[in-house]
Structures are given as structure tokens and as C-alpha cells.
């Protein structure tokens, strides 16, 4: 697989022709204990397998803490933005939902992950509105099995030109 990182954001017209194509691979990012602890604080999910390294070392089948699955899922948005796949001339982009989310392998503390994204469709939803569906795989450096796969749905709003401008 080749790595593709858009140098400049695609246009809406370009994205409409790219269904089935890989649109980007993010840089690697580290999932450290501090990030896991911050997620636990925000969500109230303080399960020991995520936040207690000593207990995890003794009792976890992974012998270390692991990231929350939802933490890994939530990182998709930031990694996608960093890849530059949001079309130029976008006024706004909103999460619309997920399809087919599967958590396939744990992300051990200290692991590096990255996002690989393939565009599935760009559906017109009205003047200047598009529903972008993408297949996402969060890869774990050095591991055969990915952390997760998920189809994301993002509603994009194209910036309109003002009359007389």
C-alpha cells in the first residue's frame, strides 16, 4: 500500500470522483498514559485496565494499560483533519455518525497509531451540502491487526459565493 498525504486539500469536485480511492494516511501519533488518563477524566471511565498501570501489570492479559476503545475512535477526527482531506472551500464540517465500528485489537499504552482512509462516497444532500462516507482503519505500529475499523459520516457545507462578489 502506498502512503498518500494530500499536499493541498481536494476540491469538492475532485472528491466526487474519488470513491473507492485511498485519500490519506496520517502521521503516527503516540497514545501515552497521560492521554488515556485525560480521556478517563473527561468521560468518567476510570476502569483499572486503562488507568492503573500497576494493577494492569499484575492482572491484565496485556500486562499494561490499554487505551479506551472510544478514545481510539475519537482520535479519527483529528487525524483526518491533519491529513488534509476536508475539501478546500469548506464552510463547515460536522460529524454525522458512524457505521460498522469494530474494535479489533487493544492499543497498549505507548503505542503509536495512524489513520488510513478510503473515500466510499460523496452524496449530494442539497445545494452546497455533501455527505462524505469514508472507511477508516486505525493501524498500530508493528502490529498485524488494526485497532479498529469504522465508517465515518461527515456532513460538509461548501462556502457559497456572495451575490455580486
CSV table of C-alpha atoms in Angstrom, one decimal:
chain,number,residue,atom,x,y,z
A,1,UNK,CA,0.0,0.0,0.0
A,2,UNK,CA,1.3,3.4,-0.8
A,3,UNK,CA,1.0,6.3,1.6
A,4,UNK,CA,-0.9,9.3,0.3
A,5,UNK,CA,-0.9,12.5,2.1
A,6,UNK,CA,-2.6,15.3,0.2
A,7,UNK,CA,-0.4,18.3,-0.2
A,8,UNK,CA,-3.3,20.6,-0.8
A,9,UNK,CA,-6.9,19.8,0.2
A,10,UNK,CA,-9.0,18.3,-2.6
A,11,UNK,CA,-11.9,20.2,-4.1
A,12,UNK,CA,-15.5,19.1,-3.8
A,13,UNK,CA,-15.4,18.2,-7.5
A,14,UNK,CA,-12.3,16.0,-7.0
A,15,UNK,CA,-13.8,14.2,-4.1
A,16,UNK,CA,-16.9,13.3,-6.1
A,17,UNK,CA,-14.7,11.3,-8.5
A,18,UNK,CA,-12.6,9.6,-5.8
A,19,UNK,CA,-15.0,7.0,-4.4
A,20,UNK,CA,-13.1,3.8,-3.7
A,21,UNK,CA,-9.7,5.5,-3.6
A,22,UNK,CA,-7.4,5.9,-0.6
A,23,UNK,CA,-7.5,9.6,0.3
A,24,UNK,CA,-4.9,9.7,3.0
A,25,UNK,CA,-2.6,8.2,5.6
A,26,UNK,CA,-1.9,10.2,8.8
A,27,UNK,CA,1.3,10.7,10.6
A,28,UNK,CA,1.9,8.4,13.6
A,29,UNK,CA,0.7,9.6,17.0
A,30,UNK,CA,1.6,8.2,20.4
A,31,UNK,CA,-1.1,7.1,22.8
A,32,UNK,CA,0.5,7.7,26.2
A,33,UNK,CA,-0.8,7.2,29.7
A,34,UNK,CA,-1.4,11.0,30.1
A,35,UNK,CA,-3.7,11.0,27.1
A,36,UNK,CA,-5.5,7.9,28.4
A,37,UNK,CA,-5.9,9.5,31.9
A,38,UNK,CA,-7.2,12.7,30.4
A,39,UNK,CA,-9.8,10.7,28.4
A,40,UNK,CA,-10.8,8.9,31.6
A,41,UNK,CA,-11.3,12.2,33.4
A,42,UNK,CA,-13.4,13.6,30.6
A,43,UNK,CA,-15.7,10.5,30.3
A,44,UNK,CA,-15.7,9.2,33.9
A,45,UNK,CA,-14.5,5.8,32.7
A,46,UNK,CA,-11.8,5.0,35.2
A,47,UNK,CA,-11.7,1.3,34.7
A,48,UNK,CA,-8.4,-0.1,36.1
A,49,UNK,CA,-7.3,-1.6,32.8
A,50,UNK,CA,-7.0,1.9,31.4
A,51,UNK,CA,-5.7,4.0,34.4
A,52,UNK,CA,-3.9,1.7,36.9
A,53,UNK,CA,-0.6,0.6,35.4
A,54,UNK,CA,0.5,-1.4,38.5
A,55,UNK,CA,-2.7,-3.4,38.6
A,56,UNK,CA,-2.7,-3.8,34.8
A,57,UNK,CA,0.9,-5.2,35.0
A,58,UNK,CA,-0.3,-7.8,37.5
A,59,UNK,CA,-3.8,-8.7,36.3
A,60,UNK,CA,-4.3,-7.6,32.6
A,61,UNK,CA,-3.8,-10.2,29.9
A,62,UNK,CA,-1.9,-7.4,28.1
A,63,UNK,CA,0.4,-6.7,31.1
A,64,UNK,CA,0.0,-3.0,30.7
A,65,UNK,CA,-2.8,-0.4,30.5
A,66,UNK,CA,-4.7,0.0,27.2
A,67,UNK,CA,-6.5,2.9,25.6
A,68,UNK,CA,-10.3,3.1,25.8
A,69,UNK,CA,-11.8,1.9,22.5
A,70,UNK,CA,-13.7,5.2,22.4
A,71,UNK,CA,-10.5,7.2,22.8
A,72,UNK,CA,-9.1,5.5,19.8
A,73,UNK,CA,-12.3,6.1,17.9
A,74,UNK,CA,-12.4,9.7,18.9
A,75,UNK,CA,-8.9,10.3,17.5
A,76,UNK,CA,-10.1,9.7,14.0
A,77,UNK,CA,-11.4,13.2,13.6
A,78,UNK,CA,-8.2,14.9,14.5
A,79,UNK,CA,-6.1,12.6,12.4
A,80,UNK,CA,-8.4,13.1,9.4
A,81,UNK,CA,-8.1,16.8,9.7
A,82,UNK,CA,-4.4,16.6,9.9
A,83,UNK,CA,-4.3,14.6,6.6
A,84,UNK,CA,-6.0,17.5,4.8
A,85,UNK,CA,-8.9,15.6,3.4
A,86,UNK,CA,-11.5,18.2,4.1
A,87,UNK,CA,-12.2,19.9,0.8
A,88,UNK,CA,-11.0,23.4,0.2
A,89,UNK,CA,-13.7,26.0,0.3
A,90,UNK,CA,-15.5,24.1,3.2
A,91,UNK,CA,-17.5,26.4,5.4
A,92,UNK,CA,-18.2,23.7,8.0
A,93,UNK,CA,-17.8,20.0,8.6
A,94,UNK,CA,-19.9,18.1,11.1
A,95,UNK,CA,-19.8,14.6,12.4
A,96,UNK,CA,-22.9,12.9,11.2
A,97,UNK,CA,-22.3,9.4,12.6
A,98,UNK,CA,-20.5,6.1,12.3
A,99,UNK,CA,-21.3,2.8,10.6
A,100,UNK,CA,-19.8,-0.6,11.2
A,101,UNK,CA,-17.5,0.3,14.1
A,102,UNK,CA,-15.3,-2.7,15.1
A,103,UNK,CA,-12.7,-2.7,17.9
A,104,UNK,CA,-10.2,-5.3,16.7
A,105,UNK,CA,-7.1,-5.0,18.9
A,106,UNK,CA,-6.2,-3.2,22.0
A,107,UNK,CA,-4.0,-0.1,21.9
A,108,UNK,CA,-1.3,-0.6,24.6
A,109,UNK,CA,0.0,2.4,26.4
A,110,UNK,CA,2.9,3.9,24.5
A,111,UNK,CA,1.8,2.5,21.1
A,112,UNK,CA,1.8,4.6,18.0
A,113,UNK,CA,-1.3,4.7,15.8
A,114,UNK,CA,-2.2,6.2,12.5
A,115,UNK,CA,-5.2,6.5,10.3
A,116,UNK,CA,-5.7,5.2,6.8
A,117,UNK,CA,-8.8,6.5,5.0
A,118,UNK,CA,-10.6,5.4,1.8
A,119,UNK,CA,-13.4,7.5,0.4
A,120,UNK,CA,-16.6,5.4,0.0
A,121,UNK,CA,-19.0,8.1,-1.3
A,122,UNK,CA,-19.8,11.7,-1.6
A,123,UNK,CA,-23.6,12.1,-1.7
A,124,UNK,CA,-25.3,15.4,-2.6
A,125,UNK,CA,-27.7,16.5,0.1
A,126,UNK,CA,-28.8,19.8,-1.2
A,127,UNK,CA,-27.3,23.0,-2.6
A,128,UNK,CA,-23.7,23.1,-1.2
A,129,UNK,CA,-24.3,20.1,1.2
A,130,UNK,CA,-22.5,16.8,0.9
A,131,UNK,CA,-22.5,13.6,3.0
A,132,UNK,CA,-19.0,12.1,2.9
A,133,UNK,CA,-18.7,8.4,3.8
A,134,UNK,CA,-15.2,7.1,4.4
A,135,UNK,CA,-13.7,3.7,5.5
A,136,UNK,CA,-11.2,4.3,8.3
A,137,UNK,CA,-8.6,1.9,9.7
A,138,UNK,CA,-6.6,2.8,12.8
A,139,UNK,CA,-3.3,1.0,12.5
A,140,UNK,CA,-1.0,0.1,15.4
A,141,UNK,CA,2.7,0.4,14.6
A,142,UNK,CA,4.3,-3.0,14.4
A,143,UNK,CA,1.0,-4.9,14.7
A,144,UNK,CA,-0.7,-7.0,12.1
A,145,UNK,CA,-4.2,-6.4,13.3
A,146,UNK,CA,-5.6,-2.8,13.3
A,147,UNK,CA,-7.0,-1.2,16.5
A,148,UNK,CA,-10.3,-0.6,14.8
A,149,UNK,CA,-12.2,-0.1,11.6
A,150,UNK,CA,-15.1,2.4,11.2
A,151,UNK,CA,-17.1,4.0,8.5
A,152,UNK,CA,-17.4,7.7,9.3
A,153,UNK,CA,-20.1,10.0,8.0
A,154,UNK,CA,-19.3,13.7,7.8
A,155,UNK,CA,-21.7,16.4,6.6
A,156,UNK,CA,-19.8,19.1,4.6
A,157,UNK,CA,-21.1,22.5,3.8
A,158,UNK,CA,-19.5,24.3,0.8
A,159,UNK,CA,-18.8,28.0,1.2
A,160,UNK,CA,-21.0,29.9,-1.2
A,161,UNK,CA,-20.0,32.9,-3.1
A,162,UNK,CA,-21.9,36.0,-2.2
A,163,UNK,CA,-24.1,37.6,-4.9
A,164,UNK,CA,-22.2,40.5,-6.5
A,165,UNK,CA,-18.9,39.3,-5.1
